[in-house]
mmCIF file of N, CA, C and O in Angstrom:
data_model
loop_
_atom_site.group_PDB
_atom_site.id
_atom_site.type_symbol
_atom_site.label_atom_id
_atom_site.label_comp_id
_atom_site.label_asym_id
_atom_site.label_seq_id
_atom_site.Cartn_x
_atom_site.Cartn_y
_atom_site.Cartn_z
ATOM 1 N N UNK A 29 0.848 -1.164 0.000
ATOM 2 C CA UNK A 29 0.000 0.000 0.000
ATOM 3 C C UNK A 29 0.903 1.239 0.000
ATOM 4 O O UNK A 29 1.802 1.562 0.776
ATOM 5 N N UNK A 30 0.483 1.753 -0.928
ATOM 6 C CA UNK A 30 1.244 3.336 -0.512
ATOM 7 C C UNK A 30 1.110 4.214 1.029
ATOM 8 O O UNK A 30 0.315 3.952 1.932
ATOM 9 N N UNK A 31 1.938 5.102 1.012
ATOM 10 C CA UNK A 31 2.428 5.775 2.012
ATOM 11 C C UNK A 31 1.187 6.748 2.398
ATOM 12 O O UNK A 31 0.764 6.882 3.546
ATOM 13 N N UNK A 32 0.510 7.616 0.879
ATOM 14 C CA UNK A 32 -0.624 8.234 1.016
ATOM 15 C C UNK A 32 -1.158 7.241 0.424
ATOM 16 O O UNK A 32 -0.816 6.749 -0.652
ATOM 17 N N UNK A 33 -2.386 6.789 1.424
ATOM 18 C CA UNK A 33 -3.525 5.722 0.644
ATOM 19 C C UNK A 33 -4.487 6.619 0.691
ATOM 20 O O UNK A 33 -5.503 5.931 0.592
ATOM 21 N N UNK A 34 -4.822 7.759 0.782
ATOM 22 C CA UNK A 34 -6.058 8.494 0.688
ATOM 23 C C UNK A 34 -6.880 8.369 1.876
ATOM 24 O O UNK A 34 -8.099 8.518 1.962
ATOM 25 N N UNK A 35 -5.890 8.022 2.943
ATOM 26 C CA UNK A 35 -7.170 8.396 4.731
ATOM 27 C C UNK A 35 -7.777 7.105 5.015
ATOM 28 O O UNK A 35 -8.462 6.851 6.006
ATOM 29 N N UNK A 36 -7.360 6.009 3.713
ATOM 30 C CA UNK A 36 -8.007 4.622 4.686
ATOM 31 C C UNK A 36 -7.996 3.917 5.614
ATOM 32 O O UNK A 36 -8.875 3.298 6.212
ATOM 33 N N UNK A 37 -6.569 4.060 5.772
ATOM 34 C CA UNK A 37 -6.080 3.275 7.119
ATOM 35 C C UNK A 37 -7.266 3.937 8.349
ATOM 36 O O UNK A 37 -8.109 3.360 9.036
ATOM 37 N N UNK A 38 -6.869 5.416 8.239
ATOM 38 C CA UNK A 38 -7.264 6.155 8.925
ATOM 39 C C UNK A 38 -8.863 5.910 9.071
ATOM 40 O O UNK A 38 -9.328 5.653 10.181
ATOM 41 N N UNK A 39 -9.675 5.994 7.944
ATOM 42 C CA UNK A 39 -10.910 5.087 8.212
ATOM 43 C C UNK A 39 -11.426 3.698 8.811
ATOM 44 O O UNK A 39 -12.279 3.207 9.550
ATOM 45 N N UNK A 40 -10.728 3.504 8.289
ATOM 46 C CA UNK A 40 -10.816 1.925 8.615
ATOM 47 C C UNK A 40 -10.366 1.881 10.270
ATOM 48 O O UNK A 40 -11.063 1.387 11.156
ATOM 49 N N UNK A 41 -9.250 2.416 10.430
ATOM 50 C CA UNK A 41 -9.305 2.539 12.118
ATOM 51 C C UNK A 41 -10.536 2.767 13.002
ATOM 52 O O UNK A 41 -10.916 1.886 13.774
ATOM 53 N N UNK A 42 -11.173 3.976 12.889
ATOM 54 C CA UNK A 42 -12.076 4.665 12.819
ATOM 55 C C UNK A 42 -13.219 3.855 12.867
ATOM 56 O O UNK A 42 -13.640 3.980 14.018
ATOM 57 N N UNK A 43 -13.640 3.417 12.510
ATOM 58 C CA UNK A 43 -14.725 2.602 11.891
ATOM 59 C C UNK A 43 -14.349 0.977 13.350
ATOM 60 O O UNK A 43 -15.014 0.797 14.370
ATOM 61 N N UNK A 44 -13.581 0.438 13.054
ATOM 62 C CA UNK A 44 -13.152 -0.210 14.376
ATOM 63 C C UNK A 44 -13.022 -0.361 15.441
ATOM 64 O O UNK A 44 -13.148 -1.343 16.173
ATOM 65 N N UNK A 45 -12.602 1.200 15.678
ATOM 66 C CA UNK A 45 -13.003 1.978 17.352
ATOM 67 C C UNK A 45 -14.028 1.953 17.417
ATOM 68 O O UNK A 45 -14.249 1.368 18.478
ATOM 69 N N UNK A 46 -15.314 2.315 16.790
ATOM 70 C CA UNK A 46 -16.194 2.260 16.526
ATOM 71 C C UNK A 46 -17.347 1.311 17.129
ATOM 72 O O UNK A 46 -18.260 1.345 17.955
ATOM 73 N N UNK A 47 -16.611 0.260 16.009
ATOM 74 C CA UNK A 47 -17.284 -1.254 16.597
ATOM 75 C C UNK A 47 -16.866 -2.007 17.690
ATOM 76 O O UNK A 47 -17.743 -2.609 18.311
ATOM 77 N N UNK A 48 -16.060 -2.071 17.944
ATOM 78 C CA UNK A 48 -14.958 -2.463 19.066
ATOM 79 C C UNK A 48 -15.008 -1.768 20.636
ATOM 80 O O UNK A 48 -15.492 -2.222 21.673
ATOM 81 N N UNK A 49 -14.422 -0.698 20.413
ATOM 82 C CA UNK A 49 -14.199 0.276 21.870
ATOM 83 C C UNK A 49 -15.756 -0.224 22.517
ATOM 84 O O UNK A 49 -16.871 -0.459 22.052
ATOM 85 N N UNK A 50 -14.983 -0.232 24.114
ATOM 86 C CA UNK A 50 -15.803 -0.436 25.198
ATOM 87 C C UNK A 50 -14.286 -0.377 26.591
ATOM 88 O O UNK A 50 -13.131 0.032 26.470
ATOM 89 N N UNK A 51 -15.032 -0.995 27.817
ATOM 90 C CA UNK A 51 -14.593 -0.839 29.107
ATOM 91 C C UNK A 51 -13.025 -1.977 28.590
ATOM 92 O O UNK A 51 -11.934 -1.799 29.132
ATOM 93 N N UNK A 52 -13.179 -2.750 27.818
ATOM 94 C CA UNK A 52 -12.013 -3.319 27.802
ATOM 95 C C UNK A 52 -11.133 -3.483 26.800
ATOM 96 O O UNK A 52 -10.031 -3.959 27.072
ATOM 97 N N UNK A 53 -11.434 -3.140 25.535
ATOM 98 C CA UNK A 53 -11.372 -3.420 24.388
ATOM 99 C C UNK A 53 -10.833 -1.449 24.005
ATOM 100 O O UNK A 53 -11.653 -0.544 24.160
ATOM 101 N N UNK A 54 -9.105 -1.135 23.437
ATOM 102 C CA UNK A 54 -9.482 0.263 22.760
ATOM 103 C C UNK A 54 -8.671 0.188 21.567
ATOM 104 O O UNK A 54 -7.520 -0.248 21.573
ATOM 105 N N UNK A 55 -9.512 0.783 20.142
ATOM 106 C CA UNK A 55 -8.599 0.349 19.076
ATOM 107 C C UNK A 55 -8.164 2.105 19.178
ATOM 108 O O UNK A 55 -8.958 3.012 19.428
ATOM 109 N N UNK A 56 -6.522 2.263 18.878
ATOM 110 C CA UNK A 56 -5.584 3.107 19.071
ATOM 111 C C UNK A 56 -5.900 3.513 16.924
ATOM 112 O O UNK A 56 -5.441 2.851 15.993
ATOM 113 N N UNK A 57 -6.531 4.400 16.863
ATOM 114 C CA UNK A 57 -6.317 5.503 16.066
ATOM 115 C C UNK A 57 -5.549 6.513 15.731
ATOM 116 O O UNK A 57 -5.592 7.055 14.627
ATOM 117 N N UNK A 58 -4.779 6.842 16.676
ATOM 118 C CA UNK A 58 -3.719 7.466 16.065
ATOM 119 C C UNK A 58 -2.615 7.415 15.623
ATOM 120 O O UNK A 58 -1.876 8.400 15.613
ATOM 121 N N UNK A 59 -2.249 6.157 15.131
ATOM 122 C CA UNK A 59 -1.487 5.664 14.549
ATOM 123 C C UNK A 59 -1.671 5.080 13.667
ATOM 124 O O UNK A 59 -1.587 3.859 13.799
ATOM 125 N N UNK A 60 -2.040 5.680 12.218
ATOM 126 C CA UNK A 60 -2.090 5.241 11.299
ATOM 127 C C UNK A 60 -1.397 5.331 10.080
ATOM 128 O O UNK A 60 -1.906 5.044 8.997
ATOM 129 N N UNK A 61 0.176 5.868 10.296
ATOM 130 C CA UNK A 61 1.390 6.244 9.687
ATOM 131 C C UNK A 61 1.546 4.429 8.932
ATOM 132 O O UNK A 61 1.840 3.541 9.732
ATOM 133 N N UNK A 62 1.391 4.151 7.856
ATOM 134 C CA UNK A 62 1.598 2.859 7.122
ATOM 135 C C UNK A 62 2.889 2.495 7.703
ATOM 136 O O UNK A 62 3.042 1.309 7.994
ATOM 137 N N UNK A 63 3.952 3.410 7.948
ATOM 138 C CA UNK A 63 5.471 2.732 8.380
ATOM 139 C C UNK A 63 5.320 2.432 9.750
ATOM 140 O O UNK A 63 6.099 1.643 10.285
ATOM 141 N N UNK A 64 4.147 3.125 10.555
ATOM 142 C CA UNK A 64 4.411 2.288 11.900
ATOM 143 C C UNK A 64 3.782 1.671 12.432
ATOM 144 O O UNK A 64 3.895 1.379 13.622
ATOM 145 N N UNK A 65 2.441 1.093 11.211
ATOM 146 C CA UNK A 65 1.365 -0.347 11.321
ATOM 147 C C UNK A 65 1.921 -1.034 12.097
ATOM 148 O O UNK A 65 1.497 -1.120 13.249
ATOM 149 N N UNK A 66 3.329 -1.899 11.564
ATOM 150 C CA UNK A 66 3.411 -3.003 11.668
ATOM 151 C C UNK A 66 5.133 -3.283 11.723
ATOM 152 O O UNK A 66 5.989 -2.740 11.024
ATOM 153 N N UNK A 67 5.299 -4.194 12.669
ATOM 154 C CA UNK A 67 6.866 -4.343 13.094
ATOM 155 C C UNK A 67 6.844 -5.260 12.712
ATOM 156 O O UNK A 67 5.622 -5.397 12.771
ATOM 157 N N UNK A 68 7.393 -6.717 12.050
ATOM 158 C CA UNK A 68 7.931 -8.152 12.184
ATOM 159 C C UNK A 68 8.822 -8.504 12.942
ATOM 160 O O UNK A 68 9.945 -8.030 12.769
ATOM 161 N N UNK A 69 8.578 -9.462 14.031
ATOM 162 C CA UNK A 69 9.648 -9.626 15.355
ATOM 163 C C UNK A 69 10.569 -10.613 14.111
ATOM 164 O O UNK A 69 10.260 -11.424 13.239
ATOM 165 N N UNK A 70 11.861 -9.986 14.636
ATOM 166 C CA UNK A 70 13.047 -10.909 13.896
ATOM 167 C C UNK A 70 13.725 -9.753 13.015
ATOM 168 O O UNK A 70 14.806 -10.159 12.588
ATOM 169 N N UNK A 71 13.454 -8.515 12.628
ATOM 170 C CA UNK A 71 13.266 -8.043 11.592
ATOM 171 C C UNK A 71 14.011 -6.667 12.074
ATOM 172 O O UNK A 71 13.783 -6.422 13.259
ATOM 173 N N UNK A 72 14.975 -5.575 11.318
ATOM 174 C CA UNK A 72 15.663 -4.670 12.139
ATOM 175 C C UNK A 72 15.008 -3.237 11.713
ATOM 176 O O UNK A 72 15.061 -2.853 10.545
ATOM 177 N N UNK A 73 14.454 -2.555 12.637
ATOM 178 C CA UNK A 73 13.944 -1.255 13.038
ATOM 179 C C UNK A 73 15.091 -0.222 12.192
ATOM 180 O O UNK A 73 16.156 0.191 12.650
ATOM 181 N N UNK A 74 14.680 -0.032 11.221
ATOM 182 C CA UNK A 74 16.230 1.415 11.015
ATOM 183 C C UNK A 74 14.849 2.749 10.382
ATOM 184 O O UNK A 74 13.761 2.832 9.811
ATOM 185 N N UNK A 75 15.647 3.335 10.849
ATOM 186 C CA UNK A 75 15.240 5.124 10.369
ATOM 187 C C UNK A 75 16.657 5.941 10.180
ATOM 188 O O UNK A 75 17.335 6.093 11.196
ATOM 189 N N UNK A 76 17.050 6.375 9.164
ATOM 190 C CA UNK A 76 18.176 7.216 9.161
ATOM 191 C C UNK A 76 19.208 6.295 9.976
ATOM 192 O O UNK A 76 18.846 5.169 10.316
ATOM 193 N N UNK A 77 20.477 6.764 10.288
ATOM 194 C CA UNK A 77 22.124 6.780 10.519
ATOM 195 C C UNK A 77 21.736 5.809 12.185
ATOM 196 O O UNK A 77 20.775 6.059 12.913
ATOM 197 N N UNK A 78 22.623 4.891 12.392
ATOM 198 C CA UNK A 78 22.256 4.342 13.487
ATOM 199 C C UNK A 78 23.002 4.648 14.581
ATOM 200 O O UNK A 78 23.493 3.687 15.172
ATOM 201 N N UNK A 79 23.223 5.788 15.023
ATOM 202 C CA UNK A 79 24.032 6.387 16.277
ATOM 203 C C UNK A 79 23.705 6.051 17.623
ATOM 204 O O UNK A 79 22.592 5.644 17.957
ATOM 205 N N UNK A 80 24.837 6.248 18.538
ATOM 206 C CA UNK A 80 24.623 5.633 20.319
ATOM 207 C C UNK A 80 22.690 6.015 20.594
ATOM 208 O O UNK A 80 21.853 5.154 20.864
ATOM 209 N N UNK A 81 22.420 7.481 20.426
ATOM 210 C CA UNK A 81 21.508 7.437 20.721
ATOM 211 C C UNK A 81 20.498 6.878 20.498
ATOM 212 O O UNK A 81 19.684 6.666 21.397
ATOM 213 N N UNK A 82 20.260 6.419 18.963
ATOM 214 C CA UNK A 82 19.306 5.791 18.595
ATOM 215 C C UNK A 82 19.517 4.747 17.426
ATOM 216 O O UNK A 82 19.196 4.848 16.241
ATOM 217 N N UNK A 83 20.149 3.712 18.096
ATOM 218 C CA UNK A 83 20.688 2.377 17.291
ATOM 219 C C UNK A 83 19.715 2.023 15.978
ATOM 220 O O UNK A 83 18.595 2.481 15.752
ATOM 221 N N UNK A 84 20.337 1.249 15.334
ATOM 222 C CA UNK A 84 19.214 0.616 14.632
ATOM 223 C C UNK A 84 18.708 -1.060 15.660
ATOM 224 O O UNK A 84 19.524 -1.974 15.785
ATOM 225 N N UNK A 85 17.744 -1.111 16.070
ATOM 226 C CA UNK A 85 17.254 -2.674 16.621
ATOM 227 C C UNK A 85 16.587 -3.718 16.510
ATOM 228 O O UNK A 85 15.429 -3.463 16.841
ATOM 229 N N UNK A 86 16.673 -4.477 16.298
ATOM 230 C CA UNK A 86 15.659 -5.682 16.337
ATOM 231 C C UNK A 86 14.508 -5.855 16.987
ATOM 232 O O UNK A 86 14.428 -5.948 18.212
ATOM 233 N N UNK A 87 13.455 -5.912 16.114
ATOM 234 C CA UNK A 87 12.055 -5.904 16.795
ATOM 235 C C UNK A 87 12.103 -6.942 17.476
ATOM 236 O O UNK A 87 13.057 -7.721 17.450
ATOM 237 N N UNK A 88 10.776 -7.124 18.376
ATOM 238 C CA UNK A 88 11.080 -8.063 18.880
ATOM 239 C C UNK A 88 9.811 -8.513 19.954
ATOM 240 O O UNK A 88 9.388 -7.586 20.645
ATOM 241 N N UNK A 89 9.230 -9.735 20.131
ATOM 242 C CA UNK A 89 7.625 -9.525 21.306
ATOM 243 C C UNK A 89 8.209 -9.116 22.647
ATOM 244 O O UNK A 89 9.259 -9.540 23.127
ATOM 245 N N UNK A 90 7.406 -8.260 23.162
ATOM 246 C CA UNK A 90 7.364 -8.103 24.904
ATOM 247 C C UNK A 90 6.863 -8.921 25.978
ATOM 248 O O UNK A 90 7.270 -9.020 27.136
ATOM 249 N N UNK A 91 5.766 -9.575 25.302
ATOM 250 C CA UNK A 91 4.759 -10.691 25.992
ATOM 251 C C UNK A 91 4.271 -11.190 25.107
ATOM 252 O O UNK A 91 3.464 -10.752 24.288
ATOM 253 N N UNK A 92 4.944 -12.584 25.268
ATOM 254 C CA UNK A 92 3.303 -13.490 24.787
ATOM 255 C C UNK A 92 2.316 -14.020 25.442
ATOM 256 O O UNK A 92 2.845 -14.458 26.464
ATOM 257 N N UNK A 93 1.397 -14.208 25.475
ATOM 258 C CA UNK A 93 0.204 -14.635 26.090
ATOM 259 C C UNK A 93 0.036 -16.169 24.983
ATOM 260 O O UNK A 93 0.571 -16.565 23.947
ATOM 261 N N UNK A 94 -0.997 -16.651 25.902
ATOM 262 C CA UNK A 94 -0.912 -18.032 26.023
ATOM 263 C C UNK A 94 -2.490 -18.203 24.860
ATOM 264 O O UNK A 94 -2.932 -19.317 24.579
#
């Protein structure tokens, strides 16, 4: 998908919160930048020059659940 898809993501989020959101359940809308959908654990995080401050890293899960 392109970078500008014309606000779908952004709909489609939208539309999810929508159906979804309640006391336990919240779909996060503001993030609908196509580059920061989606990470693949295994897979290396780079943006620009990889300096002390901000390496390039390996994605990676925090928790799995069962």
């Amino acid at each position: 998908m392109p970078s500008d898809d014309g606000g779908i993501i952004r709909s489609v989020l939208r539309e999810l919160g929508h159906r979804f959101d309640d006391d336990v359940v919240h779909v996060d809308q503001v993030v609908h930048n196509a580059a920061r959908l989606v990470r693949l654990p295994g897979t290396i995080n780079r943006k620009g020059d990889s300096t002390p401050e901000r390496p390039h890293r390996l994605a990676r899960l925090l928790e799995v659940h069962e």
